[in-house]
Amino acid sequence: MKQFPNAAVALLAPNLASHPEKTALITDRCAMTYRLLDDMSNRFAAMLRDSGIAVGERVIFAAGDSAFYFIALLGCLKRGAVPVLTNPALSPDEYRYIMRDSMAVSLVTESCEAPAFQAISTCLRTILMLDDPCFQSAIASAPTDTAPHVPAADEIAFILYSSGSTGSPKGVPHRHGDLPASADAYAGTVLGMNGSDVVFSASKLFFAYGLGNSFSFPLRFGATVVLFSGKPDPADILRIVEKFGVTIFFGVPSAYNMLLKTLKTVTPLASVRLCVSAGEPLPAPIYQEWKQTTGIELIDGIGSTEAMHIYISNRPGDARPGTAGRIIPPFETRIVDDEGRPAKPGTPGHLHVRGPSIAPFYLNLPEKTAQTMLPGGWLNTGDVFIQEGGWHTFLGRSDEMFKVDAQWVSPARVESVLLEHEAVLECAVSWRKVESLVRPIAYVVLKEGYEPKRMLERELRRFTVGKLPAYMCPVQVDWVDELPKTDTGKIQRVMLRRAC
């Protein structure tokens, strides 16, 4: 059977050979060199071995980003156990589901107050508390002589769980090779990441976007990563960027929008050479305001949990606001109609992608796997796109697009126009039946100083006329204090429809 380098070894070994004493990781509490990261992760692998965790067994991770989380993740990969990365804010019921679905035998968490701890069942054999002084003492005294597991090429290395916004969370397994492959394609080719970079991601390690940003990317290119355990607000982001001299910042569109509303001076961003946006399409008005305000390039791209990271992106010095950009080699894309035939250029269609880091299947979901992981290695992304001259424009999720008078409405396109208005802080577009007919509805969060009056609603509706086809213009504006979002920053439009 063909073998493949262990992901942890592939990411760490070049750094250990060339700069073992370079700082690999920084938190508000500590800093760790590449040598120390390797040593501590070897000890964690030995702890797993000595506690009876076998190669291939699943270990649930339910904790905030921290140095010990990082060490445990590397150690798990070295042991050949399979880390199952989850959002620590899930409910106990969601954790019970994931524990059963993944057949986990161990839990890595932070405290007995955590929802994951409350969901513990008899199937778990070991529980490791990262914040427990006993755990930290145990890892410090563990042996370092563990030989890393050498996996088969198609062996599962780790499992991510999708947000499950429209149903139960889906387990998305990835192989050892997916981490360096996605890092080479995006961080190396598009961002030009290197050993002088200091990176910080507002998105967390449990999220595919954050896992690449904070784990595989900096390790692959010998950079330094800054970790923050909580959910950073704009003040946290600016403090961290300035304190640690961050050169590449990763966020989601809503983070950039909020930063623009709170940014009083660009001084905290003086060290930043690139900003990256993903998780949701970046509206052109936010891109333009960010570039004008800060002078820093904001690179938008699109990826997915199933593909591990970004596969379509704008490039530094070559960006088209309002588009997701161009395909990143060696990934390939095709756009097809409802029957699976190639769509004509400039015609909306379903985006399929294939490349070196596509998940092979969904865990325990053969029917969903057959619908999504297609013959020939293609992934049905569930996104609707237009492709013209190599540039890809996102129109919406297949399950969020809707027809008005037999014509497709793109929520993303309408939202981008609404965000051009000076009163709009955030917005989302969905649909509602008006006199038995489907019509576009806009949900708007206003900026400070504006009041939700009937006159402003009429003004916003008039604002879209001429900028959009008539069938896309919202017939009604609903004022909301905030938009429902997942913990990864994605707007939950389905929740807005349910509230109608």
Short mmCIF file of C-alpha atoms in Angstrom, two decimals:
data_model
loop_
_atom_site.label_atom_id
_atom_site.label_comp_id
_atom_site.label_asym_id
_atom_site.label_seq_id
_atom_site.Cartn_x
_atom_site.Cartn_y
_atom_site.Cartn_z
CA MET A 1 0.00 0.00 0.00
CA LYS A 2 1.31 3.43 -0.97
CA GLN A 3 2.29 5.51 2.05
CA PHE A 4 2.23 9.29 2.56
CA PRO A 5 4.11 11.58 4.96
CA ASN A 6 2.36 12.19 8.25
CA ALA A 7 0.84 15.69 8.08
CA ALA A 8 2.44 16.83 11.34
CA VAL A 9 5.86 15.62 10.22
CA ALA A 10 5.47 17.16 6.76
CA LEU A 11 4.61 20.54 8.29
CA LEU A 12 7.21 20.57 11.08
CA ALA A 13 10.28 18.84 9.62
CA PRO A 14 11.51 21.62 7.27
CA ASN A 15 11.30 24.15 10.11
CA LEU A 16 13.21 21.88 12.48
CA ALA A 17 15.94 21.48 9.87
CA SER A 18 16.34 25.19 9.04
CA HIS A 19 15.24 27.26 12.06
CA PRO A 20 14.30 25.14 15.10
CA GLU A 21 14.63 28.11 17.51
CA LYS A 22 12.40 30.43 15.50
CA THR A 23 9.15 31.43 17.21
CA ALA A 24 6.35 29.31 15.78
CA LEU A 25 3.44 30.33 17.99
CA ILE A 26 2.49 33.27 20.20
CA THR A 27 -0.39 33.80 22.60
CA ASP A 28 -0.98 36.46 25.24
CA ARG A 29 0.44 33.95 27.74
CA CYS A 30 3.41 32.34 26.01
CA ALA A 31 5.60 31.89 22.96
CA MET A 32 6.87 28.58 21.56
CA THR A 33 9.69 27.75 19.15
CA TYR A 34 9.40 25.13 16.46
CA ARG A 35 11.67 22.85 18.52
CA LEU A 36 9.45 23.17 21.60
CA LEU A 37 6.30 22.63 19.52
CA ASP A 38 7.81 19.42 18.14
CA ASP A 39 8.95 18.24 21.56
CA MET A 40 5.60 18.90 23.28
CA SER A 41 3.57 17.33 20.48
CA ASN A 42 5.76 14.21 20.70
CA ARG A 43 4.91 14.05 24.41
CA PHE A 44 1.19 14.39 23.67
CA ALA A 45 1.43 11.56 21.14
CA ALA A 46 3.08 9.42 23.83
CA MET A 47 0.28 10.27 26.28
CA LEU A 48 -2.29 9.06 23.76
CA ARG A 49 -0.30 5.88 23.12
CA ASP A 50 0.13 5.14 26.82
CA SER A 51 -3.56 5.77 27.53
CA GLY A 52 -4.51 3.17 24.94
CA ILE A 53 -5.65 5.43 22.06
CA ALA A 54 -4.96 3.38 18.93
CA VAL A 55 -4.17 4.49 15.39
CA GLY A 56 -7.40 5.47 13.64
CA GLU A 57 -9.42 6.07 16.81
CA ARG A 58 -11.28 9.40 17.00
CA VAL A 59 -10.56 12.17 19.50
CA ILE A 60 -13.07 15.02 19.90
CA PHE A 61 -11.52 18.49 20.19
CA ALA A 62 -13.80 21.00 21.95
CA ALA A 63 -11.73 23.94 23.13
CA GLY A 64 -10.69 27.47 22.26
CA ASP A 65 -7.54 28.24 20.29
CA SER A 66 -4.47 27.93 22.52
CA ALA A 67 -0.91 26.67 22.57
CA PHE A 68 -2.02 23.37 24.15
CA TYR A 69 -4.76 22.94 21.52
CA PHE A 70 -2.07 23.35 18.86
CA ILE A 71 0.21 20.85 20.59
CA ALA A 72 -2.61 18.34 21.04
CA LEU A 73 -3.58 18.61 17.37
CA LEU A 74 -0.03 17.96 16.19
CA GLY A 75 0.38 15.13 18.71
CA CYS A 76 -2.85 13.50 17.64
CA LEU A 77 -1.73 13.52 14.00
CA LYS A 78 1.67 12.11 14.96
CA ARG A 79 0.01 9.29 16.88
CA GLY A 80 -2.25 8.49 13.93
CA ALA A 81 -5.35 9.10 16.01
CA VAL A 82 -8.03 11.15 14.23
CA PRO A 83 -8.82 14.58 15.72
CA VAL A 84 -12.47 15.58 15.32
CA LEU A 85 -12.50 19.38 15.36
CA THR A 86 -15.69 20.96 16.67
CA ASN A 87 -17.05 24.34 17.68
CA PRO A 88 -16.71 24.52 21.49
CA ALA A 89 -19.97 26.49 21.66
CA LEU A 90 -22.13 23.60 20.41
CA SER A 91 -24.91 22.39 22.68
CA PRO A 92 -24.64 19.15 24.70
CA ASP A 93 -27.19 17.54 22.35
CA GLU A 94 -25.09 18.45 19.31
CA TYR A 95 -22.04 16.99 21.03
CA ARG A 96 -23.87 13.77 21.83
CA TYR A 97 -24.74 13.47 18.15
CA ILE A 98 -21.14 14.09 17.03
CA MET A 99 -19.72 11.67 19.62
CA ARG A 100 -22.01 8.93 18.30
CA ASP A 101 -21.54 9.83 14.65
CA SER A 102 -17.75 9.95 14.83
CA MET A 103 -17.45 7.00 17.25
CA ALA A 104 -15.10 9.07 19.39
CA VAL A 105 -13.21 7.37 22.23
CA SER A 106 -11.55 10.43 23.76
CA LEU A 107 -12.27 14.09 24.46
CA VAL A 108 -9.91 17.08 24.53
CA THR A 109 -11.62 20.04 26.21
CA GLU A 110 -10.99 22.83 28.72
CA SER A 111 -13.20 22.45 31.78
CA CYS A 112 -16.04 20.47 33.30
CA GLU A 113 -18.29 23.47 32.54
CA ALA A 114 -17.88 22.98 28.78
CA PRO A 115 -20.92 21.69 26.84
CA ALA A 116 -18.82 18.84 25.47
CA PHE A 117 -18.03 17.66 29.00
CA GLN A 118 -21.74 17.68 29.86
CA ALA A 119 -22.39 15.44 26.85
CA ILE A 120 -19.93 12.76 27.87
CA SER A 121 -21.18 9.23 27.33
CA THR A 122 -19.87 5.82 28.30
CA CYS A 123 -18.22 5.41 24.88
CA LEU A 124 -15.41 7.81 25.89
CA ARG A 125 -12.40 6.19 27.52
CA THR A 126 -10.25 9.24 28.23
CA ILE A 127 -10.84 12.93 28.92
CA LEU A 128 -8.02 15.47 28.70
CA MET A 129 -8.52 18.93 30.22
CA LEU A 130 -6.10 21.35 28.57
CA ASP A 131 -6.42 23.94 31.36
CA ASP A 132 -5.92 21.41 34.15
CA PRO A 133 -2.50 21.77 35.87
CA CYS A 134 -2.44 17.97 36.19
CA PHE A 135 -2.64 17.63 32.40
CA GLN A 136 0.10 20.20 31.88
CA SER A 137 2.30 18.43 34.42
CA ALA A 138 1.61 15.06 32.77
CA ILE A 139 2.55 16.25 29.31
CA ALA A 140 5.73 17.86 30.61
CA SER A 141 6.85 14.52 32.09
CA ALA A 142 5.74 12.29 29.19
CA PRO A 143 8.41 10.56 27.06
CA THR A 144 9.43 12.02 23.68
CA ASP A 145 10.39 8.74 21.99
CA THR A 146 7.16 8.20 20.03
CA ALA A 147 7.81 7.32 16.39
CA PRO A 148 5.28 9.15 14.18
CA HIS A 149 2.64 7.08 12.47
CA VAL A 150 3.21 6.63 8.73
CA PRO A 151 -0.21 6.74 7.03
CA ALA A 152 -1.49 5.27 3.80
CA ALA A 153 -2.13 7.82 1.05
CA ASP A 154 -5.91 7.66 1.47
CA GLU A 155 -5.95 7.38 5.28
CA ILE A 156 -8.18 9.80 7.17
CA ALA A 157 -6.12 12.27 9.24
CA PHE A 158 -8.82 14.47 10.79
CA ILE A 159 -12.55 15.22 10.63
CA LEU A 160 -14.25 18.62 10.48
CA TYR A 161 -17.94 19.09 11.18
CA SER A 162 -19.95 21.51 9.08
CA SER A 163 -22.12 24.04 10.88
CA GLY A 164 -25.30 22.06 10.20
CA SER A 165 -27.39 25.24 9.69
CA THR A 166 -30.04 23.29 7.77
CA GLY A 167 -29.85 19.98 9.64
CA SER A 168 -27.51 17.81 11.71
CA PRO A 169 -23.81 18.62 11.39
CA LYS A 170 -21.99 16.69 8.66
CA GLY A 171 -18.66 15.02 9.33
CA VAL A 172 -16.11 15.91 6.62
CA PRO A 173 -13.00 13.68 6.72
CA HIS A 174 -9.67 14.81 5.25
CA ARG A 175 -6.42 12.99 4.54
CA HIS A 176 -2.87 13.79 5.67
CA GLY A 177 -1.94 15.22 2.29
CA ASP A 178 -4.81 17.72 2.24
CA LEU A 179 -3.13 20.13 4.68
CA PRO A 180 0.16 20.71 2.78
CA ALA A 181 -1.63 20.58 -0.59
CA SER A 182 -4.08 23.37 0.27
CA ALA A 183 -1.28 25.38 1.90
CA ASP A 184 0.91 25.18 -1.20
CA ALA A 185 -1.95 26.11 -3.52
CA TYR A 186 -3.25 29.14 -1.63
CA ALA A 187 -0.84 30.41 1.02
CA GLY A 188 2.21 29.82 -1.16
CA THR A 189 0.96 30.72 -4.63
CA VAL A 190 -1.61 33.45 -3.89
CA LEU A 191 -0.42 35.04 -0.61
CA GLY A 192 3.30 34.44 -1.00
CA MET A 193 3.51 33.53 2.68
CA ASN A 194 7.06 33.17 3.99
CA GLY A 195 9.13 32.90 7.14
CA SER A 196 9.02 36.62 7.87
CA ASP A 197 5.22 36.66 8.13
CA VAL A 198 3.25 36.88 11.36
CA VAL A 199 -0.31 35.68 10.81
CA PHE A 200 -3.50 36.09 12.79
CA SER A 201 -6.94 34.69 11.99
CA ALA A 202 -10.21 35.82 13.54
CA SER A 203 -11.64 32.48 12.37
CA LYS A 204 -10.88 29.59 14.70
CA LEU A 205 -9.02 26.30 14.31
CA PHE A 206 -12.23 24.22 14.32
CA PHE A 207 -13.30 25.95 11.08
CA ALA A 208 -11.60 24.80 7.83
CA TYR A 209 -10.76 28.39 6.93
CA GLY A 210 -9.18 28.97 10.36
CA LEU A 211 -7.37 25.61 10.37
CA GLY A 212 -5.52 26.57 7.21
CA ASN A 213 -4.90 30.16 8.32
CA SER A 214 -3.55 29.37 11.78
CA PHE A 215 -2.20 25.83 11.47
CA SER A 216 -1.13 24.41 8.13
CA PHE A 217 -0.23 27.71 6.41
CA PRO A 218 2.23 29.14 8.97
CA LEU A 219 3.77 25.73 9.67
CA ARG A 220 4.19 25.01 5.96
CA PHE A 221 6.03 28.30 5.31
CA GLY A 222 7.88 28.76 8.58
CA ALA A 223 5.83 31.76 9.65
CA THR A 224 4.71 32.73 13.16
CA VAL A 225 1.05 32.36 14.17
CA VAL A 226 -0.74 34.39 16.84
CA LEU A 227 -3.57 32.58 18.67
CA PHE A 228 -6.42 34.15 20.65
CA SER A 229 -8.69 31.92 22.71
CA GLY A 230 -11.92 33.93 22.61
CA LYS A 231 -14.02 35.44 19.87
CA PRO A 232 -12.12 38.62 18.98
CA ASP A 233 -14.03 41.88 18.68
CA PRO A 234 -12.59 44.79 16.63
CA ALA A 235 -10.68 46.12 19.64
CA ASP A 236 -9.08 42.69 20.22
CA ILE A 237 -8.10 42.41 16.56
CA LEU A 238 -6.46 45.84 16.44
CA ARG A 239 -4.62 45.24 19.73
CA ILE A 240 -3.26 41.88 18.58
CA VAL A 241 -2.25 43.14 15.14
CA GLU A 242 -0.35 46.08 16.62
CA LYS A 243 1.17 44.23 19.60
CA PHE A 244 2.58 41.31 17.60
CA GLY A 245 3.31 43.02 14.28
CA VAL A 246 0.87 40.89 12.27
CA THR A 247 1.61 40.95 8.51
CA ILE A 248 -1.31 38.84 7.23
CA PHE A 249 -4.76 39.06 8.79
CA PHE A 250 -7.58 36.62 7.96
CA GLY A 251 -11.20 37.56 8.60
CA VAL A 252 -14.74 37.29 7.31
CA PRO A 253 -16.65 40.15 5.63
CA SER A 254 -18.59 41.06 8.78
CA ALA A 255 -15.28 41.46 10.68
CA TYR A 256 -13.98 43.95 8.12
CA ASN A 257 -17.29 45.78 8.16
CA MET A 258 -17.16 46.15 11.95
CA LEU A 259 -13.48 47.17 11.86
CA LEU A 260 -14.33 49.95 9.41
CA LYS A 261 -16.98 51.26 11.81
CA THR A 262 -14.59 51.37 14.78
CA LEU A 263 -11.25 52.23 13.13
CA LYS A 264 -10.15 55.68 14.31
CA THR A 265 -6.61 55.52 12.91
CA VAL A 266 -4.75 53.08 10.65
CA THR A 267 -1.72 53.10 12.98
CA PRO A 268 -2.54 49.65 14.52
CA LEU A 269 -2.47 48.18 10.99
CA ALA A 270 0.98 49.55 10.09
CA SER A 271 2.61 46.10 9.95
CA VAL A 272 -0.08 44.46 7.77
CA ARG A 273 0.82 43.72 4.16
CA LEU A 274 -2.26 41.66 3.22
CA CYS A 275 -5.78 41.05 4.48
CA VAL A 276 -7.80 38.01 3.44
CA SER A 277 -11.56 37.55 3.40
CA ALA A 278 -13.54 34.32 3.02
CA GLY A 279 -16.42 32.45 4.64
CA GLU A 280 -18.98 34.68 2.89
CA PRO A 281 -18.73 36.69 -0.37
CA LEU A 282 -17.10 40.07 0.20
CA PRO A 283 -19.42 42.86 -1.00
CA ALA A 284 -17.69 45.32 -3.34
CA PRO A 285 -18.54 48.35 -1.14
CA ILE A 286 -16.68 46.85 1.83
CA TYR A 287 -13.67 46.04 -0.37
CA GLN A 288 -13.58 49.58 -1.75
CA GLU A 289 -14.02 51.28 1.65
CA TRP A 290 -11.33 49.08 3.23
CA LYS A 291 -8.82 49.83 0.47
CA GLN A 292 -9.60 53.55 0.55
CA THR A 293 -9.47 53.77 4.37
CA THR A 294 -6.43 51.60 5.10
CA GLY A 295 -4.50 51.35 1.83
CA ILE A 296 -4.16 47.60 2.48
CA GLU A 297 -5.17 45.04 -0.13
CA LEU A 298 -8.15 42.91 0.86
CA ILE A 299 -8.04 39.59 -0.98
CA ASP A 300 -11.41 37.85 -1.34
CA GLY A 301 -11.76 34.16 -2.11
CA ILE A 302 -14.15 31.25 -1.79
CA GLY A 303 -13.57 27.77 -0.44
CA SER A 304 -15.38 25.12 1.55
CA THR A 305 -14.97 22.61 4.34
CA GLU A 306 -15.10 19.85 1.72
CA ALA A 307 -12.20 21.39 -0.25
CA MET A 308 -10.22 22.20 2.94
CA HIS A 309 -9.67 25.85 2.04
CA ILE A 310 -9.89 28.50 -0.71
CA TYR A 311 -9.81 27.34 -4.35
CA ILE A 312 -10.98 30.50 -6.16
CA SER A 313 -9.43 33.84 -5.26
CA ASN A 314 -8.50 37.33 -6.26
CA ARG A 315 -4.77 38.03 -6.27
CA PRO A 316 -2.68 40.81 -4.75
CA GLY A 317 -2.53 43.54 -7.39
CA ASP A 318 -5.14 41.78 -9.51
CA ALA A 319 -8.57 41.95 -7.90
CA ARG A 320 -12.07 42.57 -9.22
CA PRO A 321 -14.37 43.78 -6.43
CA GLY A 322 -17.60 41.83 -6.29
CA THR A 323 -16.06 38.67 -7.75
CA ALA A 324 -14.52 35.65 -5.99
CA GLY A 325 -11.60 35.83 -8.40
CA ARG A 326 -9.96 33.17 -10.57
CA ILE A 327 -9.27 29.47 -10.07
CA ILE A 328 -6.15 28.56 -8.08
CA PRO A 329 -4.05 25.85 -9.78
CA PRO A 330 -3.99 22.89 -9.49
CA PHE A 331 -7.73 23.16 -8.74
CA GLU A 332 -10.16 23.07 -11.65
CA THR A 333 -13.74 24.31 -11.94
CA ARG A 334 -16.70 23.77 -14.20
CA ILE A 335 -20.14 25.39 -14.20
CA VAL A 336 -23.09 23.22 -15.21
CA ASP A 337 -26.85 23.62 -15.65
CA ASP A 338 -29.53 21.70 -13.76
CA GLU A 339 -29.01 18.68 -16.05
CA GLY A 340 -25.25 18.63 -15.52
CA ARG A 341 -24.41 20.04 -18.96
CA PRO A 342 -21.75 22.79 -19.32
CA ALA A 343 -23.34 26.20 -18.88
CA LYS A 344 -22.70 28.86 -21.50
CA PRO A 345 -20.19 31.58 -20.49
CA GLY A 346 -21.98 34.33 -18.60
CA THR A 347 -24.88 32.01 -17.72
CA PRO A 348 -25.59 31.07 -14.08
CA GLY A 349 -24.89 27.49 -13.16
CA HIS A 350 -23.79 25.11 -10.42
CA LEU A 351 -20.11 25.26 -9.52
CA HIS A 352 -18.14 22.00 -9.45
CA VAL A 353 -14.50 21.91 -8.33
CA ARG A 354 -11.80 19.26 -8.13
CA GLY A 355 -8.30 19.31 -6.78
CA PRO A 356 -5.78 17.75 -4.39
CA SER A 357 -7.57 18.41 -1.07
CA ILE A 358 -11.18 17.42 -1.77
CA ALA A 359 -12.78 15.31 0.99
CA PRO A 360 -13.46 11.76 -0.22
CA PHE A 361 -16.89 11.38 1.44
CA TYR A 362 -19.20 12.51 4.24
CA LEU A 363 -19.08 10.45 7.40
CA ASN A 364 -21.97 7.95 7.56
CA LEU A 365 -23.96 9.77 4.82
CA PRO A 366 -23.77 7.68 1.63
CA GLU A 367 -26.67 9.42 -0.13
CA LYS A 368 -25.31 12.91 0.56
CA THR A 369 -21.87 11.69 -0.52
CA ALA A 370 -23.27 10.47 -3.85
CA GLN A 371 -24.95 13.86 -4.45
CA THR A 372 -21.84 15.89 -3.62
CA MET A 373 -18.70 13.84 -4.36
CA LEU A 374 -19.18 13.17 -8.06
CA PRO A 375 -17.43 10.82 -10.53
CA GLY A 376 -14.06 12.01 -11.77
CA GLY A 377 -13.16 13.63 -8.46
CA TRP A 378 -15.57 16.55 -8.86
CA LEU A 379 -17.18 18.22 -5.85
CA ASN A 380 -20.67 19.72 -6.23
CA THR A 381 -20.18 22.85 -4.12
CA GLY A 382 -23.85 23.80 -3.87
CA ASP A 383 -22.95 27.33 -5.05
CA VAL A 384 -24.38 29.15 -8.07
CA PHE A 385 -21.81 31.10 -10.10
CA ILE A 386 -21.29 32.98 -13.35
CA GLN A 387 -17.89 32.62 -15.00
CA GLU A 388 -16.73 35.16 -17.59
CA GLY A 389 -13.18 35.42 -18.89
CA GLY A 390 -11.91 33.27 -16.03
CA TRP A 391 -13.49 35.48 -13.34
CA HIS A 392 -16.02 33.79 -11.05
CA THR A 393 -18.94 35.73 -9.58
CA PHE A 394 -20.90 34.18 -6.72
CA LEU A 395 -24.69 34.49 -6.99
CA GLY A 396 -25.78 32.47 -3.99
CA ARG A 397 -26.16 29.06 -2.49
CA SER A 398 -28.33 26.75 -4.56
CA ASP A 399 -30.75 26.49 -1.65
CA GLU A 400 -30.83 30.30 -1.15
CA MET A 401 -31.42 31.38 -4.75
CA PHE A 402 -35.05 31.98 -5.61
CA LYS A 403 -37.11 32.87 -8.66
CA VAL A 404 -39.25 35.96 -9.13
CA ASP A 405 -41.41 36.02 -12.25
CA ALA A 406 -39.46 32.98 -13.54
CA GLN A 407 -36.08 34.75 -13.18
CA TRP A 408 -33.35 33.93 -10.68
CA VAL A 409 -32.57 36.39 -7.90
CA SER A 410 -29.06 36.48 -6.44
CA PRO A 411 -29.18 37.54 -2.76
CA ALA A 412 -25.47 38.41 -2.87
CA ARG A 413 -25.96 40.81 -5.78
CA VAL A 414 -28.86 42.65 -4.11
CA GLU A 415 -27.02 42.85 -0.78
CA SER A 416 -23.97 44.36 -2.46
CA VAL A 417 -26.10 47.17 -3.92
CA LEU A 418 -27.85 47.87 -0.60
CA LEU A 419 -24.49 48.12 1.18
CA GLU A 420 -23.60 51.03 -1.08
CA HIS A 421 -26.19 53.15 0.73
CA GLU A 422 -24.76 55.30 3.52
CA ALA A 423 -27.38 54.16 6.06
CA VAL A 424 -26.81 50.41 5.75
CA LEU A 425 -24.43 48.68 8.17
CA GLU A 426 -25.37 45.10 7.29
CA CYS A 427 -28.10 43.45 5.25
CA ALA A 428 -29.42 40.12 4.02
CA VAL A 429 -31.88 39.36 1.24
CA SER A 430 -34.37 36.53 1.15
CA TRP A 431 -37.94 36.09 -0.07
CA ARG A 432 -41.51 36.22 1.15
CA LYS A 433 -44.83 35.52 -0.51
CA VAL A 434 -46.76 38.71 -1.15
CA GLU A 435 -50.29 38.10 -2.43
CA SER A 436 -49.24 34.49 -3.15
CA LEU A 437 -46.24 35.60 -5.25
CA VAL A 438 -42.56 35.24 -4.30
CA ARG A 439 -40.92 38.65 -3.84
CA PRO A 440 -37.49 39.82 -2.56
CA ILE A 441 -37.31 41.08 1.04
CA ALA A 442 -34.36 42.97 2.52
CA TYR A 443 -33.40 42.67 6.19
CA VAL A 444 -31.35 45.73 7.16
CA VAL A 445 -29.21 46.69 10.15
CA LEU A 446 -28.83 50.47 10.20
CA LYS A 447 -25.73 52.45 11.05
CA GLU A 448 -25.75 54.59 14.17
CA GLY A 449 -27.62 57.83 13.65
CA TYR A 450 -30.27 56.45 11.28
CA GLU A 451 -33.81 55.60 12.29
CA PRO A 452 -36.01 52.86 10.80
CA LYS A 453 -38.62 55.12 9.27
CA ARG A 454 -41.02 54.54 6.41
CA MET A 455 -39.35 57.33 4.46
CA LEU A 456 -35.96 55.58 4.69
CA GLU A 457 -37.51 52.30 3.56
CA ARG A 458 -38.86 54.00 0.44
CA GLU A 459 -35.46 55.61 -0.14
CA LEU A 460 -33.67 52.24 0.05
CA ARG A 461 -36.12 50.66 -2.37
CA ARG A 462 -35.68 53.55 -4.82
CA PHE A 463 -31.90 53.25 -4.40
CA THR A 464 -31.94 49.75 -5.90
CA VAL A 465 -33.99 50.80 -8.92
CA GLY A 466 -31.68 51.35 -11.87
CA LYS A 467 -28.86 49.45 -10.19
CA LEU A 468 -30.70 46.12 -10.39
CA PRO A 469 -33.26 44.47 -12.67
CA ALA A 470 -36.77 45.30 -11.46
CA TYR A 471 -37.48 41.70 -10.36
CA MET A 472 -34.46 41.80 -7.98
CA CYS A 473 -35.45 45.04 -6.21
CA PRO A 474 -36.78 44.41 -2.69
CA VAL A 475 -40.49 45.10 -2.31
CA GLN A 476 -40.13 45.45 1.46
CA VAL A 477 -37.48 46.32 4.04
CA ASP A 478 -37.53 44.74 7.50
CA TRP A 479 -35.46 46.53 10.13
CA VAL A 480 -33.48 44.20 12.42
CA ASP A 481 -31.04 44.84 15.27
CA GLU A 482 -28.70 42.09 14.05
CA LEU A 483 -28.53 39.34 11.45
CA PRO A 484 -28.50 35.67 12.51
CA LYS A 485 -25.07 34.21 11.82
CA THR A 486 -23.18 31.00 12.38
CA ASP A 487 -20.12 31.08 14.62
CA THR A 488 -18.03 31.18 11.44
CA GLY A 489 -19.66 34.45 10.35
CA LYS A 490 -22.06 33.20 7.71
CA ILE A 491 -25.48 34.83 7.50
CA GLN A 492 -28.28 32.33 8.18
CA ARG A 493 -30.87 33.49 5.65
CA VAL A 494 -32.98 30.44 6.35
CA MET A 495 -33.46 31.73 9.91
CA LEU A 496 -34.76 35.03 8.54
CA ARG A 497 -37.33 33.19 6.44
CA ARG A 498 -38.42 31.09 9.41
CA ALA A 499 -39.01 34.26 11.42
CA CYS A 500 -41.50 35.58 8.84
#
